[in-house]
Amino acid sequence: MDINNYINSIKINWNKQEYKDYYNDISSLKNLNSLDFKKKITFFVGENGSGKSTLLEAIAVNYGFNPEGGSINYNFSTNSTHSSLSDFLLLSKGIRAKDGFFLRAESFYNMASYVDDIGVDLDGYGGRSLHEQSHGESFLSLINNRFRGNGLYLLDEPETALSPQRQLSLLIKINELVNNNSQFIIVTHSPILLGIDDACIYSFDSEIINQITYEETESYNITKLFIENRKSLLKRLYSNK
Ligand SMILES: Nc1ncnc2c1ncn2[C@@H]1O[C@H](COP(=O)(O)OP(=O)(O)OP(=O)(O)O)[C@@H](O)[C@H]1O
Ligand SMILES: [Mg+2]
């Protein structure tokens, strides 16, 4: 049975593109025509540089988020690094999300500064300036206090700042929000987050973006291989064999 999401699918209308851009050289994206979001949680996985953030950002911008991150209403300056791929996207939308956040680990610091600058009611951020909290603390306080449910949450590597224990806390929070009518699209390398049940995992590692299982992800396999064979693996790695 299909679930009605805030974003049910995307299509790319390449005919609208007048000039080639860098994403035309990314193999996972250049062959992409459409992608379905049938689950409440969709993960994007793949090697560094495989196009995950580019696609997530294009979806976010098309939906109305600022390319630098933030909630749908935030309107802080952008140095326009966002990709115009969003211009060719067609989003098949369900009802409008009541809440939403586009969280980019790499520009979280700028967003924290913005929250400080405009003097946002800090209750939503745990009562303290995000800059006065550690990276992981501020990240989780944002999610715990500001993500209210009935929302669309687009997260780019949310595990970056978090200890394994806090990744488990994030996993619990995501589950709560999903039970409260939320949809997530998450770029991640975390074998912990990827373990969430009933999610769709899209791999960007081949010419066509394809759905894989948890056990097929590199994050799972390499972590498992390392933990189970650490000593022999290290020996092999050091001797370049
Ligand atoms: N603004 C840009 N201009 C030119 N090339 C870009 C731009 N942004 C990204 N790229 C290139 O596009 C490719 C895909 O980048 P992207 O950030 O989408 O990768 P990613 O899958 O998110 O990787 P990672 O796991 O390292 O975050 C990379 O080769 C990157 O160098
Ligand atoms: Mg990325």
Coordinates of N, CA and C and ligand atoms in Angstrom, one line a residue:
M1 N 0.8 -1.2 0.0 CA 0.0 0.0 0.0 C 0.9 1.3 0.0
D2 N 0.6 2.2 -0.9 CA 1.4 3.4 -0.9 C 1.0 4.3 0.3
I3 N 2.0 5.0 0.8 CA 1.7 5.9 1.9 C 1.7 7.3 1.2
N4 N 0.8 8.2 1.6 CA 0.8 9.5 1.1 C 1.8 10.4 1.8
N5 N 2.9 10.8 1.1 CA 3.9 11.5 1.7 C 3.8 13.0 1.3
Y6 N 4.7 13.9 1.9 CA 4.7 15.3 1.5 C 5.3 15.4 0.1
I7 N 6.3 14.5 -0.1 CA 6.9 14.4 -1.5 C 6.8 12.9 -1.9
N8 N 6.0 12.6 -2.9 CA 5.7 11.2 -3.2 C 6.7 10.7 -4.3
S9 N 7.1 11.7 -5.1 CA 8.1 11.3 -6.2 C 8.7 12.6 -6.8
I10 N 9.8 12.4 -7.5 CA 10.3 13.5 -8.2 C 10.5 13.1 -9.7
K11 N 10.5 14.0 -10.6 CA 10.8 13.8 -12.0 C 11.8 14.9 -12.4
I12 N 12.7 14.5 -13.3 CA 13.6 15.6 -13.8 C 13.3 15.9 -15.2
N13 N 13.0 17.1 -15.5 CA 12.6 17.5 -16.9 C 13.9 18.1 -17.5
W14 N 14.7 17.1 -18.1 CA 16.0 17.6 -18.6 C 15.8 18.5 -19.8
N15 N 14.7 18.4 -20.5 CA 14.4 19.3 -21.7 C 14.5 20.8 -21.3
K16 N 14.3 21.1 -20.0 CA 14.3 22.5 -19.6 C 15.7 23.0 -19.4
Q17 N 16.7 22.1 -19.4 CA 18.0 22.6 -19.2 C 18.7 23.1 -20.4
E18 N 19.1 24.4 -20.3 CA 19.7 25.0 -21.5 C 21.2 24.8 -21.6
Y19 N 21.9 24.9 -20.4 CA 23.3 24.7 -20.4 C 23.7 23.5 -19.5
K20 N 24.7 22.8 -19.9 CA 25.3 21.7 -19.1 C 25.9 22.3 -17.8
D21 N 25.8 21.5 -16.8 CA 26.3 21.9 -15.5 C 27.1 20.8 -14.9
Y22 N 27.7 21.0 -13.7 CA 28.6 19.9 -13.2 C 27.8 18.6 -12.9
Y23 N 26.5 18.7 -12.6 CA 25.8 17.5 -12.3 C 25.5 16.6 -13.5
N24 N 25.7 17.2 -14.7 CA 25.6 16.4 -15.9 C 26.7 15.3 -16.0
D25 N 27.8 15.6 -15.2 CA 28.9 14.6 -15.2 C 28.8 13.6 -14.1
I26 N 27.8 13.7 -13.2 CA 27.7 12.8 -12.1 C 26.8 11.6 -12.6
S27 N 27.4 10.4 -12.6 CA 26.7 9.3 -13.3 C 25.4 9.0 -12.7
S28 N 25.3 9.0 -11.4 CA 24.0 8.7 -10.8 C 22.9 9.7 -11.2
L29 N 23.3 10.9 -11.4 CA 22.3 12.0 -11.7 C 22.0 12.1 -13.2
K30 N 23.0 12.0 -14.0 CA 22.8 12.2 -15.4 C 21.8 11.3 -16.0
N31 N 21.6 10.1 -15.4 CA 20.7 9.1 -15.9 C 19.3 9.1 -15.2
L32 N 19.2 10.1 -14.3 CA 18.0 10.1 -13.4 C 16.9 10.8 -14.1
N33 N 15.8 10.1 -14.2 CA 14.5 10.7 -14.7 C 13.5 10.8 -13.7
S34 N 13.4 9.8 -12.8 CA 12.4 9.9 -11.7 C 12.8 9.0 -10.5
L35 N 12.2 9.4 -9.4 CA 12.5 8.6 -8.2 C 11.3 8.7 -7.3
D36 N 10.9 7.5 -6.7 CA 9.7 7.5 -5.9 C 10.1 7.5 -4.4
F37 N 9.3 8.2 -3.6 CA 9.5 8.2 -2.2 C 8.2 7.6 -1.5
K38 N 8.3 6.2 -1.4 CA 7.1 5.5 -1.0 C 7.1 5.2 0.5
K39 N 8.2 5.4 1.1 CA 8.3 5.1 2.6 C 8.4 6.5 3.3
K40 N 8.2 6.4 4.6 CA 8.3 7.6 5.4 C 9.7 8.0 5.6
I41 N 10.6 7.1 5.5 CA 12.1 7.4 5.5 C 12.8 6.9 4.3
T42 N 13.5 7.8 3.6 CA 14.3 7.4 2.5 C 15.7 7.8 2.8
F43 N 16.6 6.9 2.5 CA 18.0 7.2 2.7 C 18.7 7.3 1.3
F44 N 19.6 8.2 1.2 CA 20.5 8.3 0.1 C 21.9 7.8 0.6
V45 N 22.4 6.8 0.0 CA 23.8 6.3 0.3 C 24.6 6.3 -0.9
G46 N 25.9 6.3 -0.7 CA 26.9 6.2 -1.9 C 28.2 6.8 -1.5
E47 N 29.1 6.5 -2.4 CA 30.5 7.0 -2.2 C 30.5 8.5 -2.2
N48 N 31.6 9.1 -1.6 CA 31.8 10.5 -1.6 C 31.8 11.0 -3.0
G49 N 31.0 12.1 -3.3 CA 31.0 12.7 -4.6 C 30.0 12.0 -5.5
S50 N 29.2 11.1 -5.0 CA 28.3 10.4 -5.9 C 27.0 11.2 -6.2
G51 N 26.8 12.3 -5.6 CA 25.7 13.2 -6.0 C 24.5 13.3 -5.0
K52 N 24.7 12.7 -3.8 CA 23.6 12.7 -2.8 C 23.2 14.1 -2.4
S53 N 24.2 14.9 -2.0 CA 23.9 16.2 -1.5 C 23.3 17.1 -2.6
T54 N 23.8 16.9 -3.8 CA 23.3 17.7 -4.9 C 21.9 17.5 -5.1
L55 N 21.5 16.2 -5.1 CA 20.0 15.9 -5.3 C 19.2 16.3 -4.1
L56 N 19.7 16.1 -2.9 CA 18.9 16.5 -1.7 C 18.7 18.0 -1.7
E57 N 19.7 18.8 -2.0 CA 19.6 20.2 -2.0 C 18.6 20.7 -3.1
A58 N 18.7 20.0 -4.3 CA 17.8 20.4 -5.3 C 16.3 20.2 -4.9
I59 N 16.1 19.1 -4.2 CA 14.7 18.8 -3.7 C 14.3 19.8 -2.7
A60 N 15.3 20.2 -1.8 CA 15.0 21.1 -0.7 C 14.6 22.5 -1.3
V61 N 15.4 23.0 -2.2 CA 15.2 24.3 -2.8 C 13.9 24.3 -3.6
N62 N 13.6 23.2 -4.3 CA 12.4 23.2 -5.1 C 11.2 23.2 -4.2
Y63 N 11.3 22.6 -3.0 CA 10.2 22.6 -2.0 C 10.0 23.9 -1.3
G64 N 11.0 24.8 -1.3 CA 10.9 26.1 -0.7 C 11.8 26.3 0.5
F65 N 12.8 25.4 0.7 CA 13.8 25.6 1.7 C 14.9 26.5 1.2
N66 N 15.6 27.2 2.1 CA 16.7 28.0 1.7 C 17.9 27.0 1.4
P67 N 18.7 27.2 0.3 CA 19.7 26.2 0.0 C 20.7 26.0 1.1
E68 N 20.9 27.0 2.0 CA 21.9 26.9 3.1 C 21.3 26.1 4.3
G69 N 20.0 25.8 4.3 CA 19.4 25.1 5.3 C 18.5 25.9 6.2
G70 N 17.7 25.3 7.0 CA 16.8 26.0 7.9 C 15.4 25.5 7.7
S71 N 14.5 26.2 8.3 CA 13.1 25.8 8.1 C 12.5 26.4 6.9
I72 N 11.3 26.1 6.5 CA 10.8 26.6 5.2 C 10.7 28.1 5.2
N73 N 10.5 28.7 6.4 CA 10.3 30.2 6.4 C 11.6 31.0 6.5
Y74 N 12.6 30.3 6.8 CA 13.9 31.1 7.0 C 14.3 31.7 5.6
N75 N 14.9 32.9 5.8 CA 15.2 33.6 4.6 C 16.6 34.3 4.8
F76 N 17.6 33.5 4.9 CA 18.9 34.1 5.2 C 19.8 34.0 4.0
S77 N 20.8 35.0 3.9 CA 21.5 35.2 2.7 C 22.1 33.9 2.2
T78 N 22.2 33.8 0.9 CA 22.8 32.6 0.3 C 23.9 33.1 -0.6
N79 N 25.0 32.4 -0.6 CA 26.0 32.7 -1.6 C 25.8 32.0 -2.9
S80 N 24.6 31.6 -3.1 CA 24.1 31.0 -4.3 C 24.9 29.8 -4.8
T81 N 25.4 29.0 -3.9 CA 26.1 27.8 -4.4 C 25.1 26.7 -4.7
H82 N 23.8 27.0 -4.5 CA 22.8 25.9 -4.8 C 22.7 25.6 -6.3
S83 N 22.4 24.4 -6.5 CA 22.5 23.9 -7.9 C 21.2 24.2 -8.6
S84 N 21.2 24.6 -9.8 CA 20.0 24.9 -10.5 C 19.3 23.7 -10.9
L85 N 19.8 22.5 -10.6 CA 19.1 21.2 -10.8 C 17.6 21.4 -10.3
S86 N 17.5 22.1 -9.2 CA 16.1 22.3 -8.7 C 15.1 22.9 -9.7
D87 N 15.7 23.7 -10.6 CA 14.8 24.3 -11.6 C 14.1 23.2 -12.5
F88 N 14.8 22.1 -12.7 CA 14.2 21.1 -13.6 C 13.5 20.0 -12.9
L89 N 13.4 20.1 -11.6 CA 12.7 19.1 -10.8 C 11.2 19.3 -10.9
L90 N 10.4 18.2 -10.9 CA 9.0 18.3 -10.8 C 8.7 17.4 -9.6
L91 N 8.2 18.0 -8.5 CA 7.9 17.3 -7.3 C 6.4 16.9 -7.3
S92 N 6.2 15.6 -7.1 CA 4.8 15.2 -6.9 C 4.5 15.3 -5.4
K93 N 3.7 16.3 -5.0 CA 3.5 16.5 -3.6 C 2.2 16.0 -3.1
G94 N 2.2 15.6 -1.8 CA 0.9 15.4 -1.1 C 0.5 16.7 -0.4
I95 N -0.2 16.5 0.7 CA -0.5 17.8 1.4 C 0.7 18.5 1.8
R96 N 0.6 19.8 2.1 CA 1.7 20.7 2.4 C 2.1 20.3 3.9
A97 N 3.4 20.2 4.1 CA 3.9 19.9 5.4 C 3.7 21.1 6.3
K98 N 3.3 20.8 7.6 CA 3.1 21.9 8.6 C 4.4 22.3 9.1
D99 N 5.4 21.4 9.2 CA 6.7 21.7 9.7 C 7.7 21.3 8.7
G100 N 9.0 21.8 8.9 CA 10.0 21.3 7.9 C 11.3 21.8 8.3
F101 N 12.3 21.1 7.9 CA 13.7 21.5 8.1 C 14.6 20.9 7.1
F102 N 15.5 21.7 6.6 CA 16.6 21.2 5.7 C 17.9 21.4 6.5
L103 N 18.5 20.3 6.9 CA 19.6 20.4 7.7 C 20.9 19.9 7.0
R104 N 21.8 20.8 6.8 CA 23.1 20.4 6.2 C 24.2 20.5 7.2
A105 N 24.8 19.3 7.5 CA 25.9 19.3 8.5 C 26.9 20.4 8.2
E106 N 27.2 20.5 6.9 CA 28.3 21.4 6.5 C 28.0 22.9 6.7
S107 N 26.8 23.3 6.7 CA 26.5 24.7 7.0 C 25.7 24.9 8.3
F108 N 25.8 23.9 9.2 CA 25.1 24.1 10.4 C 25.6 25.3 11.2
Y109 N 26.9 25.5 11.2 CA 27.5 26.7 11.9 C 26.9 28.0 11.4
N110 N 26.8 28.2 10.1 CA 26.1 29.4 9.6 C 24.7 29.5 10.1
M111 N 24.0 28.4 10.1 CA 22.6 28.4 10.5 C 22.5 28.8 12.0
A112 N 23.5 28.3 12.8 CA 23.5 28.6 14.2 C 23.7 30.1 14.4
S113 N 24.6 30.7 13.6 CA 24.8 32.1 13.6 C 23.6 32.9 13.2
Y114 N 22.9 32.4 12.2 CA 21.7 33.1 11.8 C 20.6 33.1 12.9
V115 N 20.5 32.0 13.5 CA 19.5 31.9 14.6 C 19.9 32.9 15.7
D116 N 21.2 33.0 16.0 CA 21.6 34.0 17.0 C 21.3 35.4 16.5
D117 N 21.7 35.7 15.3 CA 21.5 37.1 14.7 C 20.1 37.6 14.8
I118 N 19.2 36.8 14.4 CA 17.8 37.3 14.4 C 17.1 37.1 15.7
G119 N 17.8 36.6 16.7 CA 17.3 36.5 18.1 C 16.0 35.7 18.1
V120 N 16.1 34.6 17.4 CA 15.0 33.6 17.5 C 14.7 33.2 18.9
D121 N 13.5 33.0 19.3 CA 13.1 32.5 20.6 C 13.9 31.2 20.9
L122 N 14.8 31.3 21.8 CA 15.7 30.2 22.0 C 15.1 28.9 22.6
D123 N 13.8 29.1 23.1 CA 13.1 27.9 23.6 C 13.2 26.8 22.6
G124 N 13.1 27.2 21.3 CA 13.0 26.1 20.3 C 14.4 25.5 20.1
Y125 N 15.4 26.0 20.8 CA 16.8 25.5 20.6 C 17.4 25.1 21.9
G126 N 16.5 24.7 22.9 CA 17.0 24.2 24.2 C 17.4 25.4 25.1
G127 N 17.0 26.6 24.8 CA 17.2 27.7 25.8 C 18.5 28.4 25.8
R128 N 19.4 27.8 25.0 CA 20.8 28.4 24.9 C 21.2 28.6 23.5
S129 N 22.0 29.7 23.2 CA 22.5 29.9 21.9 C 23.1 28.6 21.4
L130 N 22.9 28.3 20.1 CA 23.5 27.0 19.6 C 25.0 27.1 19.6
H131 N 25.6 28.3 19.6 CA 27.0 28.4 19.7 C 27.6 28.1 21.0
E132 N 26.7 28.2 22.1 CA 27.2 27.9 23.4 C 27.1 26.4 23.8
Q133 N 26.6 25.6 22.8 CA 26.5 24.2 23.0 C 27.6 23.5 22.1
S134 N 27.9 22.3 22.5 CA 28.9 21.5 21.6 C 28.2 21.2 20.3
H135 N 29.0 20.9 19.3 CA 28.4 20.6 18.0 C 27.3 19.5 18.1
G136 N 27.6 18.4 18.8 CA 26.6 17.4 18.9 C 25.4 17.8 19.8
E137 N 25.6 18.5 20.9 CA 24.6 19.0 21.7 C 23.6 19.9 21.0
S138 N 24.2 20.9 20.2 CA 23.4 21.9 19.5 C 22.6 21.2 18.4
F139 N 23.2 20.2 17.8 CA 22.5 19.5 16.7 C 21.3 18.8 17.3
L140 N 21.5 18.1 18.4 CA 20.4 17.3 18.9 C 19.3 18.2 19.6
S141 N 19.8 19.3 20.2 CA 18.8 20.2 20.8 C 17.9 20.9 19.7
L142 N 18.5 21.1 18.6 CA 17.8 21.6 17.4 C 16.7 20.6 17.1
I143 N 17.1 19.4 16.9 CA 16.2 18.3 16.5 C 15.1 18.1 17.5
N144 N 15.5 18.0 18.8 CA 14.6 17.7 19.9 C 13.6 18.8 20.1
N145 N 14.0 20.0 19.9 CA 13.2 21.2 20.3 C 12.5 21.8 19.1
R146 N 13.1 21.7 17.9 CA 12.6 22.4 16.8 C 11.8 21.6 15.8
F147 N 12.0 20.3 15.8 CA 11.3 19.4 14.9 C 10.0 19.0 15.6
R148 N 8.9 19.4 15.1 CA 7.6 19.3 15.9 C 6.7 18.2 15.4
G149 N 7.0 17.6 14.3 CA 6.1 16.6 13.7 C 5.2 17.1 12.6
N150 N 4.5 16.3 11.9 CA 3.7 16.7 10.7 C 4.6 17.4 9.8
G151 N 5.9 16.9 9.7 CA 6.9 17.7 8.9 C 7.6 16.9 7.9
L152 N 8.3 17.7 7.0 CA 9.2 17.2 6.0 C 10.6 17.5 6.5
Y153 N 11.4 16.5 6.7 CA 12.8 16.8 7.2 C 13.8 16.2 6.2
L154 N 14.6 17.1 5.7 CA 15.7 16.7 4.8 C 17.0 16.9 5.5
L155 N 17.7 15.8 5.7 CA 18.9 15.8 6.6 C 20.1 15.3 5.8
D156 N 21.2 16.1 5.8 CA 22.4 15.7 5.1 C 23.5 15.4 6.1
E157 N 23.7 14.1 6.2 CA 24.7 13.5 7.2 C 24.5 14.0 8.6
P158 N 23.3 13.8 9.1 CA 23.0 14.3 10.5 C 23.9 13.6 11.6
E159 N 24.6 12.5 11.2 CA 25.4 11.8 12.2 C 26.7 12.5 12.4
T160 N 27.1 13.4 11.6 CA 28.4 14.0 11.6 C 28.9 14.4 13.0
A161 N 28.0 15.1 13.8 CA 28.4 15.6 15.1 C 28.1 14.6 16.2
L162 N 27.5 13.5 15.9 CA 26.9 12.7 17.0 C 27.7 11.5 17.4
S163 N 27.9 11.2 18.7 CA 28.5 10.0 19.2 C 27.5 8.9 18.8
P164 N 28.0 7.6 18.9 CA 27.1 6.5 18.6 C 25.9 6.5 19.5
Q165 N 26.1 6.8 20.8 CA 25.0 6.9 21.7 C 23.9 7.9 21.2
R166 N 24.4 9.1 20.8 CA 23.5 10.1 20.4 C 22.9 9.8 19.0
Q167 N 23.6 9.0 18.2 CA 22.9 8.5 17.0 C 21.7 7.6 17.3
L168 N 21.9 6.9 18.4 CA 20.7 6.1 18.8 C 19.6 7.0 19.3
S169 N 19.9 8.1 20.0 CA 18.9 9.0 20.4 C 18.2 9.6 19.2
L170 N 19.0 9.9 18.1 CA 18.5 10.5 16.9 C 17.5 9.5 16.3
L171 N 18.0 8.3 16.3 CA 17.1 7.2 15.7 C 15.8 7.1 16.4
I172 N 15.8 7.2 17.7 CA 14.5 7.2 18.5 C 13.6 8.4 18.1
K173 N 14.3 9.6 18.0 CA 13.6 10.8 17.7 C 13.0 10.7 16.3
I174 N 13.7 10.2 15.3 CA 13.2 10.0 14.0 C 12.0 9.1 14.0
N175 N 12.1 8.0 14.7 CA 10.9 7.1 14.8 C 9.7 7.8 15.4
E176 N 9.9 8.6 16.4 CA 8.8 9.3 17.0 C 8.1 10.3 16.0
L177 N 9.0 11.0 15.3 CA 8.5 12.0 14.3 C 7.8 11.3 13.2
V178 N 8.3 10.1 12.8 CA 7.6 9.4 11.7 C 6.2 8.9 12.2
N179 N 6.1 8.5 13.5 CA 4.8 8.1 14.0 C 3.9 9.3 14.2
N180 N 4.5 10.5 14.1 CA 3.7 11.8 14.1 C 3.7 12.4 12.7
N181 N 3.4 11.6 11.7 CA 3.1 12.0 10.4 C 4.3 12.8 9.7
S182 N 5.5 12.4 9.9 CA 6.6 13.1 9.3 C 7.2 12.2 8.2
Q183 N 7.9 12.9 7.3 CA 8.6 12.2 6.2 C 10.1 12.7 6.3
F184 N 11.0 11.8 6.2 CA 12.4 12.1 6.2 C 13.1 11.6 4.9
I185 N 14.0 12.5 4.3 CA 14.9 12.1 3.3 C 16.3 12.4 3.9
I186 N 17.1 11.3 4.1 CA 18.3 11.5 4.8 C 19.5 10.9 4.0
V187 N 20.5 11.8 3.8 CA 21.8 11.4 3.3 C 22.6 10.9 4.5
T188 N 23.1 9.7 4.4 CA 23.9 9.2 5.6 C 25.0 8.2 5.2
H189 N 26.1 8.2 6.0 CA 27.0 7.1 5.9 C 27.0 6.2 7.2
S190 N 26.0 6.5 8.0 CA 26.0 5.9 9.4 C 25.4 4.5 9.3
P191 N 26.1 3.5 9.7 CA 25.5 2.1 9.8 C 24.5 2.0 10.9
I192 N 24.5 3.0 11.8 CA 23.5 3.0 12.9 C 22.1 3.5 12.3
L193 N 22.2 4.7 11.7 CA 20.9 5.3 11.2 C 20.3 4.4 10.1
L194 N 21.2 3.9 9.3 CA 20.7 3.1 8.2 C 19.9 1.8 8.6
G195 N 20.1 1.5 9.9 CA 19.5 0.3 10.5 C 18.0 0.5 10.8
I196 N 17.5 1.7 10.7 CA 16.1 2.0 11.0 C 15.2 1.1 10.1
D197 N 14.2 0.5 10.7 CA 13.3 -0.4 10.0 C 12.5 0.3 9.0
D198 N 12.0 -0.4 8.0 CA 11.0 0.0 7.1 C 11.4 1.3 6.4
A199 N 12.6 1.4 6.0 CA 13.1 2.6 5.2 C 13.4 2.1 3.8
C200 N 13.4 3.1 2.9 CA 13.9 2.8 1.5 C 15.3 3.3 1.4
I201 N 16.3 2.5 1.0 CA 17.6 2.9 0.8 C 18.0 3.0 -0.7
Y202 N 18.3 4.2 -1.1 CA 18.7 4.4 -2.5 C 20.2 4.5 -2.6
S203 N 20.8 3.7 -3.4 CA 22.3 3.8 -3.6 C 22.6 4.6 -4.9
F204 N 23.6 5.5 -4.7 CA 24.0 6.4 -5.8 C 25.3 5.8 -6.4
D205 N 25.6 4.6 -6.2 CA 26.9 4.0 -6.6 C 26.9 3.4 -8.0
S206 N 25.8 3.4 -8.7 CA 25.9 2.9 -10.0 C 25.3 3.9 -11.0
E207 N 25.2 3.6 -12.2 CA 24.8 4.5 -13.3 C 23.3 4.9 -13.0
I208 N 22.5 4.0 -12.5 CA 21.1 4.3 -12.2 C 21.0 4.2 -10.6
I209 N 20.3 5.2 -10.1 CA 20.0 5.1 -8.6 C 19.1 3.9 -8.4
N210 N 19.6 3.0 -7.5 CA 18.7 1.8 -7.2 C 18.6 1.5 -5.8
Q211 N 17.5 0.8 -5.5 CA 17.1 0.5 -4.1 C 17.9 -0.7 -3.6
I212 N 18.5 -0.6 -2.4 CA 19.3 -1.8 -1.9 C 18.8 -2.0 -0.5
T213 N 19.3 -3.2 0.1 CA 18.9 -3.5 1.5 C 20.0 -3.0 2.4
Y214 N 19.7 -3.0 3.7 CA 20.6 -2.5 4.7 C 21.9 -3.3 4.6
E215 N 21.8 -4.6 4.4 CA 22.9 -5.5 4.4 C 23.8 -5.3 3.1
E216 N 23.2 -4.7 2.1 CA 24.0 -4.4 0.9 C 24.7 -3.1 0.9
T217 N 24.5 -2.3 2.0 CA 25.1 -1.0 2.0 C 26.6 -1.1 2.3
E218 N 27.4 -0.2 1.8 CA 28.9 -0.3 2.1 C 29.1 0.1 3.6
S219 N 28.3 1.0 4.1 CA 28.4 1.4 5.5 C 28.3 0.2 6.4
Y220 N 27.3 -0.7 6.1 CA 27.1 -1.9 6.9 C 28.3 -2.9 6.7
N221 N 28.6 -3.1 5.4 CA 29.6 -4.2 5.1 C 31.0 -3.8 5.6
I222 N 31.4 -2.6 5.3 CA 32.7 -2.2 5.7 C 32.9 -2.2 7.2
T223 N 31.8 -1.6 7.9 CA 31.9 -1.6 9.4 C 31.9 -3.0 9.9
K224 N 31.1 -3.9 9.4 CA 31.1 -5.3 9.9 C 32.4 -6.0 9.6
L225 N 32.9 -5.8 8.4 CA 34.2 -6.4 8.1 C 35.3 -5.9 9.0
F226 N 35.3 -4.7 9.3 CA 36.3 -4.1 10.1 C 36.2 -4.6 11.5
I227 N 35.0 -4.6 12.1 CA 34.9 -5.0 13.5 C 35.2 -6.5 13.6
E228 N 34.8 -7.3 12.7 CA 34.9 -8.7 12.8 C 36.3 -9.2 12.5
N229 N 37.1 -8.4 11.7 CA 38.4 -8.9 11.2 C 39.4 -7.8 11.4
R230 N 39.3 -7.0 12.4 CA 40.1 -5.8 12.6 C 41.6 -6.0 12.4
K231 N 42.1 -7.0 13.1 CA 43.6 -7.2 13.1 C 44.1 -7.6 11.7
S232 N 43.4 -8.6 11.1 CA 43.9 -9.1 9.8 C 43.7 -8.1 8.8
L233 N 42.6 -7.3 8.9 CA 42.3 -6.3 7.9 C 43.4 -5.2 8.0
L234 N 43.7 -4.8 9.2 CA 44.7 -3.7 9.3 C 46.1 -4.2 8.7
K235 N 46.4 -5.5 9.0 CA 47.7 -6.0 8.5 C 47.7 -5.9 7.0
R236 N 46.5 -6.3 6.4 CA 46.4 -6.2 4.9 C 46.5 -4.8 4.4
L237 N 45.8 -3.9 5.1 CA 45.8 -2.5 4.6 C 47.2 -1.9 4.7
Y238 N 47.9 -2.1 5.8 CA 49.2 -1.5 6.0 C 50.2 -2.1 5.0
S239 N 50.0 -3.3 4.6 CA 51.0 -3.9 3.7 C 50.6 -3.7 2.3
N240 N 49.5 -2.9 2.1 CA 49.0 -2.5 0.8 C 48.6 -3.7 -0.1
K241 N 48.2 -4.8 0.5 CA 47.9 -6.0 -0.3 C 46.4 -5.9 -0.6
Ligands
LIG1 N1 28.8 23.8 -6.9 C1 29.5 22.8 -7.5 N2 30.2 23.1 -8.6 C2 30.9 22.1 -9.2 N3 31.0 20.8 -8.8 C3 30.3 20.5 -7.7 C4 29.5 21.5 -7.0 N4 28.9 20.8 -5.9 C5 29.3 19.6 -6.0 N5 30.1 19.4 -7.1 C6 30.7 18.1 -7.5 O1 29.6 17.2 -7.7 C7 30.0 15.9 -7.2 C8 28.8 15.4 -6.3 O2 28.9 16.2 -5.1 P1 27.9 16.0 -3.9 O3 28.2 17.0 -2.9 O4 26.5 15.9 -4.4 O5 28.4 14.5 -3.4 P2 27.9 13.7 -2.2 O6 27.4 12.4 -2.7 O7 27.1 14.4 -1.3 O8 29.3 13.3 -1.4 P3 29.7 13.3 0.1 O9 29.4 11.9 0.6 O10 31.2 13.5 0.1 O11 29.0 14.4 0.8 C9 31.3 16.0 -6.6 O12 32.3 15.5 -7.5 C10 31.5 17.4 -6.3 O13 32.8 17.8 -6.4
MG2 MG 27.3 15.3 0.6

